Tab-separated table of C-alpha atoms in Angstrom:
chain	number	residue	atom	x	y	z
T	1004	MET	CA	0.391	181.186	84.676
T	1005	ARG	CA	-2.113	180.387	81.924
T	1006	ALA	CA	-2.613	184.090	81.260
T	1007	ARG	CA	1.140	184.581	80.903
T	1008	GLU	CA	1.381	181.594	78.536
T	1009	ARG	CA	-1.436	182.989	76.384
T	1010	GLN	CA	0.238	186.387	76.323
T	1011	GLN	CA	3.534	184.821	75.279
T	1012	GLN	CA	1.897	182.743	72.555
T	1013	ASN	CA	0.074	185.805	71.222
T	1014	LEU	CA	3.329	187.734	71.095
T	1015	LEU	CA	5.024	184.867	69.292
T	1016	ARG	CA	2.202	184.835	66.786
T	1017	ASP	CA	2.419	188.580	66.248
T	1018	VAL	CA	6.135	188.627	65.536
T	1019	THR	CA	6.015	185.536	63.341
T	1020	LEU	CA	3.000	186.359	61.185
T	1021	ALA	CA	3.645	188.018	57.855
T	1022	LEU	CA	2.608	191.637	57.805
T	1023	THR	CA	-0.972	192.462	56.928
T	1024	PRO	CA	-1.827	195.308	54.534
T	1025	MET	CA	-2.619	197.467	57.568
T	1026	GLN	CA	1.010	197.411	58.701
T	1027	GLN	CA	2.545	200.091	56.533
T	1028	SER	CA	5.311	201.641	58.654
T	1029	GLU	CA	8.456	202.486	56.719
T	1030	THR	CA	11.694	200.952	57.979
T	1031	ASP	CA	14.850	199.863	56.239
T	1032	SER	CA	14.826	196.094	55.727
T	1033	ARG	CA	18.452	195.689	54.834
T	1034	ALA	CA	20.164	193.084	56.979
T	1035	LEU	CA	21.348	194.424	60.323
T	1036	PRO	CA	24.944	193.690	61.350
T	1037	TYR	CA	25.428	191.271	64.244
T	1038	ASN	CA	27.945	193.491	65.983
T	1039	ARG	CA	26.751	192.491	69.451
T	1040	GLN	CA	27.860	188.851	69.173
T	1041	LYS	CA	30.569	187.949	71.699
T	1042	THR	CA	33.615	186.182	70.360
T	1043	ASP	CA	33.970	183.769	73.277
T	1044	ALA	CA	31.503	180.891	73.111
T	1045	MET	CA	31.968	180.211	76.821
T	1046	THR	CA	30.504	183.610	77.733
T	1047	GLU	CA	27.771	183.727	75.085
T	1048	SER	CA	24.426	183.766	76.884
T	1049	TYR	CA	22.219	184.902	73.978
T	1050	SER	CA	20.840	187.633	76.214
T	1051	ASP	CA	21.576	190.213	73.536
T	1052	GLN	CA	19.206	188.772	70.921
T	1053	ARG	CA	16.387	190.884	69.600
T	1054	GLY	CA	12.929	190.324	68.127
T	1055	LEU	CA	11.787	186.722	68.263
T	1056	SER	CA	15.015	185.822	70.042
T	1057	ASP	CA	13.957	187.773	73.140
T	1058	ILE	CA	10.997	185.448	73.562
T	1059	THR	CA	12.183	182.082	72.391
T	1060	SER	CA	15.883	181.709	73.119
T	1061	ARG	CA	17.214	180.129	76.281
T	1062	ALA	CA	20.752	178.978	76.808
T	1063	SER	CA	21.050	175.213	77.047
T	1064	GLY	CA	23.981	172.909	77.718
T	1065	ASP	CA	27.466	173.454	79.064
T	1066	GLN	CA	29.207	175.665	76.541
T	1067	LYS	CA	32.550	175.205	78.285
T	1068	ASN	CA	32.947	171.802	76.659
T	1069	SER	CA	34.731	171.503	73.356
T	1070	PRO	CA	32.640	171.846	70.170
T	1071	ASP	CA	33.496	168.261	69.205
T	1072	THR	CA	31.821	166.807	72.297
T	1073	ASN	CA	29.080	169.300	73.078
T	1074	PRO	CA	28.345	172.034	70.513
T	1075	PRO	CA	26.892	175.294	71.888
T	1076	VAL	CA	23.119	174.939	71.798
T	1077	THR	CA	20.146	177.171	72.462
T	1078	ALA	CA	16.546	176.032	72.120
T	1079	TRP	CA	12.996	176.779	73.178
T	1080	ALA	CA	9.541	175.280	72.692
T	1081	PRO	CA	6.212	175.570	74.549
T	1082	SER	CA	6.512	173.402	77.640
T	1083	ASP	CA	3.143	171.716	77.055
T	1084	ASN	CA	3.769	170.761	73.416
T	1085	ALA	CA	4.763	167.128	72.855
T	1086	ALA	CA	5.643	167.602	69.171
T	1087	GLY	CA	7.885	170.566	69.984
T	1088	ALA	CA	9.610	168.584	72.734
T	1089	ALA	CA	10.161	165.693	70.314
T	1090	MET	CA	11.636	168.086	67.743
T	1091	LEU	CA	14.073	169.557	70.240
T	1092	ALA	CA	15.090	166.124	71.498
T	1093	TYR	CA	15.730	165.074	67.892
T	1094	LEU	CA	17.792	168.193	67.104
T	1095	ARG	CA	19.770	167.981	70.340
T	1096	ASP	CA	20.620	164.365	69.609
T	1097	LEU	CA	21.823	165.287	66.106
T	1098	ALA	CA	23.939	168.117	67.512
T	1099	ALA	CA	25.430	165.877	70.201
T	1100	ARG	CA	26.506	163.438	67.486
T	1101	ASN	CA	27.920	166.255	65.308
T	1102	ARG	CA	25.259	165.674	62.682
T	1103	PHE	CA	23.728	169.133	62.870
T	1104	THR	CA	25.390	172.512	62.865
T	1105	GLY	CA	23.141	175.467	62.127
T	1106	SER	CA	19.731	176.883	63.012
T	1107	ALA	CA	16.230	175.435	62.717
T	1108	LEU	CA	12.733	176.831	63.165
T	1109	VAL	CA	9.360	175.074	63.009
T	1110	VAL	CA	6.132	177.092	63.086
T	1111	ARG	CA	2.555	175.842	62.837
T	1112	ARG	CA	-0.304	178.318	62.451
T	1113	GLY	CA	1.801	181.092	63.896
T	1114	ARG	CA	2.976	179.091	66.889
T	1115	VAL	CA	6.660	178.329	67.331
T	1116	LEU	CA	7.084	174.604	67.940
T	1117	ALA	CA	10.882	174.545	67.961
T	1118	ARG	CA	13.634	177.123	67.558
T	1119	PHE	CA	17.122	175.758	67.837
T	1120	ALA	CA	20.765	176.443	67.071
T	1121	ALA	CA	23.932	174.388	67.438
T	1122	GLY	CA	27.587	174.433	66.506
T	1123	TRP	CA	29.874	177.237	65.474
T	1124	ALA	CA	29.197	180.174	63.173
T	1125	ASP	CA	32.941	180.812	63.247
T	1126	GLU	CA	35.100	178.027	64.663
T	1127	GLU	CA	38.284	180.095	64.764
T	1128	LYS	CA	36.711	182.982	66.710
T	1129	ARG	CA	34.510	180.631	68.760
T	1130	ILE	CA	31.296	182.399	67.767
T	1131	PRO	CA	28.363	179.989	68.174
T	1132	ASN	CA	25.417	179.695	65.852
T	1133	ARG	CA	22.279	181.285	67.264
T	1134	PRO	CA	18.635	181.099	66.207
T	1135	ASP	CA	19.064	184.517	64.554
T	1136	THR	CA	22.392	183.840	62.825
T	1137	VAL	CA	22.599	184.904	59.180
T	1138	TYR	CA	23.417	182.176	56.631
T	1139	ARG	CA	23.915	181.965	52.919
T	1140	VAL	CA	20.974	179.883	51.683
T	1141	MET	CA	22.117	179.262	48.123
T	1142	SER	CA	19.279	178.015	45.864
T	1143	ILE	CA	16.467	179.125	48.177
T	1144	THR	CA	17.325	182.391	46.391
T	1145	LYS	CA	15.352	181.069	43.423
T	1146	GLN	CA	12.028	181.520	45.227
T	1147	PHE	CA	12.801	185.203	45.637
T	1148	THR	CA	14.054	185.726	42.085
T	1149	SER	CA	10.974	183.975	40.685
T	1150	MET	CA	8.654	186.137	42.778
T	1151	LEU	CA	10.447	189.278	41.604
T	1152	VAL	CA	9.799	188.259	37.992
T	1153	LEU	CA	6.135	187.515	38.763
T	1154	LYS	CA	5.736	190.884	40.480
T	1155	LEU	CA	7.337	192.682	37.539
T	1156	ARG	CA	4.955	190.793	35.255
T	1157	ASP	CA	2.070	192.029	37.401
T	1158	ARG	CA	3.379	195.565	36.866
T	1159	GLY	CA	3.390	195.111	33.103
T	1160	LEU	CA	7.170	195.264	32.668
T	1161	LEU	CA	7.465	191.817	31.087
T	1162	GLU	CA	5.559	188.647	30.214
T	1163	LEU	CA	6.574	185.145	31.204
T	1164	ASP	CA	6.452	183.872	27.645
T	1165	ASP	CA	8.524	186.714	26.223
T	1166	PRO	CA	11.744	185.590	24.500
T	1167	ILE	CA	14.781	186.414	26.605
T	1168	CYS	CA	17.008	187.757	23.805
T	1169	PRO	CA	15.460	191.247	23.478
T	1170	TYR	CA	16.052	191.800	27.201
T	1171	LEU	CA	19.719	190.736	27.020
T	1172	VAL	CA	20.829	192.602	23.878
T	1173	PRO	CA	22.708	194.924	23.895
T	1174	LYS	CA	23.061	195.412	27.671
T	1175	TYR	CA	24.564	191.981	28.353
T	1176	LEU	CA	25.220	190.498	24.918
T	1177	LYS	CA	26.123	191.973	21.540
T	1178	THR	CA	24.101	189.274	19.813
T	1179	CYS	CA	21.991	186.398	21.071
T	1180	PRO	CA	22.824	182.826	19.999
T	1181	ALA	CA	20.360	181.415	17.500
T	1182	ALA	CA	19.722	178.472	19.824
T	1183	TRP	CA	18.555	180.898	22.534
T	1184	ARG	CA	15.887	182.630	20.472
T	1185	PRO	CA	13.060	180.216	21.417
T	1186	ILE	CA	13.942	180.462	25.125
T	1187	THR	CA	11.408	182.376	27.223
T	1188	ILE	CA	11.576	183.985	30.646
T	1189	ARG	CA	9.341	181.202	31.990
T	1190	MET	CA	11.902	178.612	30.861
T	1191	THR	CA	14.716	180.338	32.753
T	1192	LEU	CA	12.711	180.062	35.989
T	1193	THR	CA	11.529	176.476	35.533
T	1194	HIS	CA	14.792	174.843	34.348
T	1195	THR	CA	13.382	174.019	30.921
T	1196	SER	CA	15.682	176.250	28.829
T	1197	GLY	CA	18.310	173.598	28.080
T	1198	ILE	CA	21.141	176.008	28.946
T	1199	PRO	CA	23.988	174.174	30.743
T	1200	ASN	CA	24.438	174.818	34.450
T	1201	ILE	CA	27.134	177.423	35.099
T	1202	GLU	CA	27.804	175.874	38.517
T	1203	THR	CA	29.274	172.761	36.889
T	1204	LEU	CA	31.772	174.640	34.714
T	1205	PRO	CA	35.429	174.398	35.837
T	1206	GLY	CA	35.987	178.077	35.115
T	1207	TYR	CA	33.126	179.072	37.391
T	1208	LEU	CA	34.187	176.852	40.281
T	1209	ALA	CA	37.741	178.177	40.079
T	1210	ASN	CA	36.611	181.787	40.465
T	1211	VAL	CA	33.822	181.729	43.078
T	1212	THR	CA	35.940	183.722	45.524
T	1213	ARG	CA	36.592	186.591	43.101
T	1214	PRO	CA	34.316	189.506	42.176
T	1215	THR	CA	32.714	189.413	38.753
T	1216	THR	CA	29.979	191.047	36.682
T	1217	VAL	CA	26.712	189.772	35.233
T	1218	ARG	CA	28.149	190.097	31.711
T	1219	LYS	CA	31.113	187.895	32.643
T	1220	LEU	CA	28.811	185.306	34.206
T	1221	ILE	CA	26.702	185.079	31.051
T	1222	ARG	CA	29.766	184.867	28.803
T	1223	GLN	CA	30.781	181.644	30.548
T	1224	PHE	CA	27.831	179.731	29.086
T	1225	VAL	CA	26.501	181.785	26.187
T	1226	ASN	CA	28.339	179.813	23.496
T	1227	LEU	CA	27.841	176.333	24.948
T	1228	PRO	CA	25.524	173.905	23.129
T	1229	LEU	CA	22.140	173.394	24.755
T	1230	ASP	CA	21.458	170.211	26.709
T	1231	PHE	CA	18.105	169.826	24.935
T	1232	LYS	CA	15.669	171.747	22.771
T	1233	PRO	CA	14.093	174.540	24.866
T	1234	GLY	CA	10.839	173.537	26.499
T	1235	THR	CA	11.178	169.798	25.866
T	1236	SER	CA	12.745	168.583	29.119
T	1237	TRP	CA	13.811	169.543	32.656
T	1238	LYS	CA	17.378	169.918	33.928
T	1239	TYR	CA	18.454	172.015	36.885
T	1240	THR	CA	20.543	175.023	35.877
T	1241	ASN	CA	21.662	178.118	37.731
T	1242	SER	CA	22.353	179.737	34.381
T	1243	GLY	CA	18.649	180.355	33.803
T	1244	TYR	CA	18.392	182.231	37.084
T	1245	VAL	CA	21.460	184.316	36.226
T	1246	LEU	CA	19.599	185.359	33.069
T	1247	ALA	CA	16.423	186.028	35.076
T	1248	GLY	CA	18.420	188.340	37.340
T	1249	ALA	CA	19.843	190.125	34.326
T	1250	ILE	CA	16.325	190.616	32.956
T	1251	ILE	CA	15.152	191.983	36.325
T	1252	GLN	CA	17.939	194.565	36.149
T	1253	ALA	CA	17.222	195.348	32.491
T	1254	VAL	CA	13.530	196.166	32.956
T	1255	THR	CA	13.899	198.036	36.267
T	1256	HIS	CA	17.200	199.797	35.490
T	1257	LYS	CA	18.253	198.990	39.060
T	1258	PRO	CA	20.626	196.445	40.637
T	1259	TYR	CA	19.142	193.110	41.632
T	1260	GLY	CA	19.694	193.757	45.348
T	1261	VAL	CA	17.878	197.085	45.203
T	1262	VAL	CA	14.863	195.523	43.457
T	1263	LEU	CA	14.844	192.682	46.000
T	1264	ARG	CA	14.782	195.167	48.861
T	1265	LYS	CA	12.144	197.423	47.308
T	1266	LEU	CA	9.678	194.724	46.246
T	1267	ILE	CA	10.179	191.997	48.855
T	1268	THR	CA	12.422	192.460	51.884
T	1269	LYS	CA	11.332	195.990	52.821
T	1270	PRO	CA	7.541	195.556	52.534
T	1271	LEU	CA	7.675	192.166	54.284
T	1272	LYS	CA	10.047	193.429	56.995
T	1273	LEU	CA	12.645	190.753	56.261
T	1274	ARG	CA	15.221	192.702	58.214
T	1275	HIS	CA	18.078	190.234	57.958
T	1276	THR	CA	17.564	189.144	54.352
T	1277	GLY	CA	19.321	190.530	51.325
T	1278	TYR	CA	21.847	190.232	48.557
T	1279	SER	CA	25.340	191.693	48.587
T	1280	ARG	CA	27.802	191.734	45.722
T	1281	THR	CA	30.516	190.949	48.278
T	1282	TYR	CA	29.633	189.240	51.581
T	1283	PRO	CA	26.727	189.120	54.059
T	1284	PRO	CA	26.775	191.423	57.112
T	1285	ARG	CA	29.458	190.953	59.739
T	1286	GLY	CA	28.816	188.005	62.024
T	1287	TYR	CA	27.232	185.720	59.424
T	1288	ALA	CA	27.957	182.006	59.617
T	1289	LYS	CA	31.164	181.040	57.849
T	1290	GLY	CA	30.883	178.007	55.573
T	1291	TYR	CA	32.546	174.654	56.249
T	1292	VAL	CA	32.811	171.562	54.065
T	1293	LYS	CA	32.787	169.645	57.338
T	1294	PRO	CA	33.568	170.723	60.905
T	1295	GLY	CA	37.152	171.961	61.012
T	1296	SER	CA	37.428	172.317	57.218
T	1297	PRO	CA	36.569	175.864	56.050
T	1298	ALA	CA	35.026	176.232	52.606
T	1299	PRO	CA	36.148	178.924	50.147
T	1300	LEU	CA	34.936	182.436	51.003
T	1301	LEU	CA	32.238	182.889	48.360
T	1302	ASN	CA	31.879	186.248	46.636
T	1303	GLY	CA	28.268	187.357	46.251
T	1304	SER	CA	28.706	188.645	42.703
T	1305	GLU	CA	29.512	185.090	41.573
T	1306	LEU	CA	26.314	183.759	43.168
T	1307	PHE	CA	24.025	186.585	41.991
T	1308	SER	CA	20.297	185.924	41.521
T	1309	ALA	CA	20.647	182.140	41.438
T	1310	THR	CA	22.222	181.499	44.843
T	1311	GLY	CA	23.244	184.837	46.389
T	1312	LEU	CA	20.656	185.351	49.137
T	1313	TYR	CA	21.552	185.566	52.832
T	1314	THR	CA	18.909	185.354	55.551
T	1315	THR	CA	17.807	183.833	58.877
T	1316	VAL	CA	15.349	181.095	59.818
T	1317	ASP	CA	12.965	183.745	61.202
T	1318	ASP	CA	12.906	185.709	57.952
T	1319	ILE	CA	12.311	182.597	55.849
T	1320	VAL	CA	9.328	181.648	58.017
T	1321	ARG	CA	7.984	185.169	57.627
T	1322	TRP	CA	8.531	184.843	53.867
T	1323	ASP	CA	6.595	181.560	53.745
T	1324	ARG	CA	3.718	182.961	55.787
T	1325	ALA	CA	3.512	185.952	53.456
T	1326	PHE	CA	2.271	183.530	50.783
T	1327	GLY	CA	-0.552	182.324	53.012
T	1328	SER	CA	-1.588	185.872	53.926
T	1329	TYR	CA	-1.157	187.105	50.320
T	1330	THR	CA	1.029	189.947	51.530
T	1331	VAL	CA	3.832	188.919	49.182
T	1332	ALA	CA	1.546	189.097	46.117
T	1333	PRO	CA	-2.143	188.839	45.142
T	1334	PRO	CA	-3.830	185.412	45.391
T	1335	ALA	CA	-3.603	184.723	41.662
T	1336	THR	CA	0.155	185.357	41.659
T	1337	VAL	CA	0.700	183.225	44.778
T	1338	LYS	CA	-1.291	180.424	43.188
T	1339	GLN	CA	0.820	180.643	40.056
T	1340	ALA	CA	4.064	180.581	42.053
T	1341	PHE	CA	3.053	177.192	43.478
T	1342	THR	CA	1.535	175.781	40.260
T	1343	PRO	CA	3.545	172.996	38.561
T	1344	GLN	CA	5.328	174.232	35.454
T	1345	ALA	CA	7.474	171.256	34.463
T	1346	LYS	CA	7.304	167.568	35.237
T	1347	CYS	CA	10.187	166.182	37.290
T	1348	PRO	CA	12.350	163.254	36.151
T	1349	PRO	CA	11.353	159.796	37.479
T	1350	ASN	CA	13.733	160.160	40.455
T	1351	GLY	CA	12.358	163.618	41.282
T	1352	CYS	CA	13.768	167.066	40.655
T	1353	LEU	CA	17.228	167.324	42.257
T	1354	ASN	CA	16.815	163.648	43.238
T	1355	LEU	CA	14.382	164.718	45.959
T	1356	PRO	CA	10.772	163.525	46.349
T	1357	SER	CA	8.835	165.720	43.919
T	1358	SER	CA	6.465	165.449	41.006
T	1359	ALA	CA	7.012	168.833	39.384
T	1360	TYR	CA	8.831	172.149	39.552
T	1361	ALA	CA	6.956	175.412	40.024
T	1362	PHE	CA	8.480	178.910	40.233
T	1363	GLY	CA	11.412	178.275	42.574
T	1364	TRP	CA	9.507	175.545	44.462
T	1365	LEU	CA	9.520	171.753	44.268
T	1366	VAL	CA	6.014	170.254	44.215
T	1367	ASP	CA	5.336	167.272	46.478
T	1368	ARG	CA	2.985	165.817	49.081
T	1369	LEU	CA	3.836	164.767	52.614
T	1370	GLN	CA	1.402	162.306	54.197
T	1371	GLY	CA	-1.163	163.486	51.635
T	1372	HIS	CA	-0.659	167.185	52.455
T	1373	ARG	CA	0.466	169.684	49.821
T	1374	LEU	CA	4.162	170.475	50.215
T	1375	ARG	CA	6.171	173.175	48.499
T	1376	TYR	CA	9.878	173.275	49.244
T	1377	HIS	CA	13.365	173.970	47.938
T	1378	PRO	CA	16.898	173.026	48.993
T	1379	GLY	CA	20.107	174.999	48.833
T	1380	LEU	CA	23.591	173.496	48.629
T	1381	PHE	CA	26.962	174.885	47.609
T	1382	MET	CA	30.494	175.188	49.014
T	1383	GLY	CA	30.052	175.299	52.769
T	1384	TYR	CA	26.293	175.741	53.067
T	1385	THR	CA	23.174	173.636	52.878
T	1386	ALA	CA	19.607	174.752	53.491
T	1387	MET	CA	15.998	173.620	53.307
T	1388	ASN	CA	12.770	175.594	53.282
T	1389	MET	CA	9.595	173.485	53.582
T	1390	TYR	CA	6.130	175.006	53.478
T	1391	LEU	CA	2.827	173.147	53.791
T	1392	PRO	CA	0.357	175.844	52.669
T	1393	ASP	CA	-2.873	174.065	53.602
T	1394	ASP	CA	-1.618	173.405	57.138
T	1395	ASP	CA	0.234	176.721	57.625
T	1396	ILE	CA	3.388	174.826	58.610
T	1397	GLN	CA	6.857	176.207	57.981
T	1398	VAL	CA	10.054	174.232	58.543
T	1399	VAL	CA	13.380	175.958	57.920
T	1400	VAL	CA	16.755	174.294	58.474
T	1401	LEU	CA	19.918	176.264	57.641
T	1402	SER	CA	23.454	174.961	58.065
T	1403	ASN	CA	26.968	176.258	57.510
T	1404	VAL	CA	28.363	172.726	57.258
T	1405	GLN	CA	27.981	171.397	53.735
T	1406	ASP	CA	27.477	167.712	54.539
T	1407	THR	CA	24.531	168.343	56.905
T	1408	ASP	CA	21.384	166.497	55.824
T	1409	THR	CA	19.081	169.519	55.973
T	1410	ALA	CA	16.578	167.841	53.623
T	1411	GLY	CA	16.166	164.777	55.835
T	1412	ILE	CA	16.094	166.840	59.017
T	1413	ALA	CA	13.434	169.196	57.666
T	1414	ARG	CA	11.260	166.346	56.390
T	1415	HIS	CA	11.370	164.643	59.801
T	1416	LEU	CA	10.449	167.899	61.552
T	1417	ALA	CA	7.603	168.521	59.093
T	1418	THR	CA	6.263	165.020	59.744
T	1419	LEU	CA	6.284	165.680	63.485
T	1420	ALA	CA	4.447	168.975	62.911
T	1421	LEU	CA	1.749	167.178	60.891
T	1422	ASP	CA	1.270	164.632	63.660
T	1423	LEU	CA	-0.063	167.259	66.058
């Protein structure tokens, strides 16, 4: 029995660890469609899951009950791990009280402590969420966009303190506003540009279901007055990341999604992670404002490089661990990605506990341990990615119900992981 447990734990470690430089096999990392999902939640046994799912998923609970009283749930944790058992008890209780719909994964030093899913990916078709369900993760996208810029900097295609205007004219703008001339690429990634947030504009919110272009996105905010002089303050803005995506396309002469796949998702084997100008692969979790209330069907071209990523909890953990193994980038670049770039307001960046903002990461400490994390929230989805680099702990909570407290859930799970 002990030998089998060790073998299982080793296999879990192998499939969860980020790839080492020795693993060079070429495979396509574009997200795979979930065509095998059954449409009847009562018959869904999760026996068709692949990869990590084969090892960690076990059906739990009576799925014949209505979703309001007993959401479909699947969960697994090592039987001898008290912290993992506490995590699953906590998540099951939330699901039973309709306070968690989505997927969650907690990994510590390559060992899966908890892997859990609850609720419906599609209420109408009765497709349950699974541990490997694909979600939109909204602003977690910013970690990926920032890393793309850092990698392009490493390749000599740009510098962080370059002004943005030469990269935008004439491909995206005929002329650059005078107020934009001091703005640098670094400022677009650290929310210090002063450019108003496109997400708050009525015109943007009214058109999130319709296809658009990068030029049209930029035109929505190009003539607006700045919120402050560039480089003098911090204010969250998706507009800066739209511009960063435009710059990525300008210097590579390739679409954002292609660059993402070539530089990040393919080499790291993030098989279910990507960006689509339309919608994620078939079977992804549909967004809900609250259970029973579908959110608008978001078009990927409107979200772009600020909030357009889709992925799974497994891929995000692999992404986090790629920082610790330096497979995502060299040590100096990884260090820079986590290094504070702008001081947070007194109430924290995004009103979350944090002292500073790095490149797509909030900077904080949890029980004295270094914490890097970022939330995602928009029209039907909420997400949290927490990474404690010194402890090799990853906590990912993804939900397709907008009012789910993914930040609070992830922080509680991270605290339990530290208490081991």
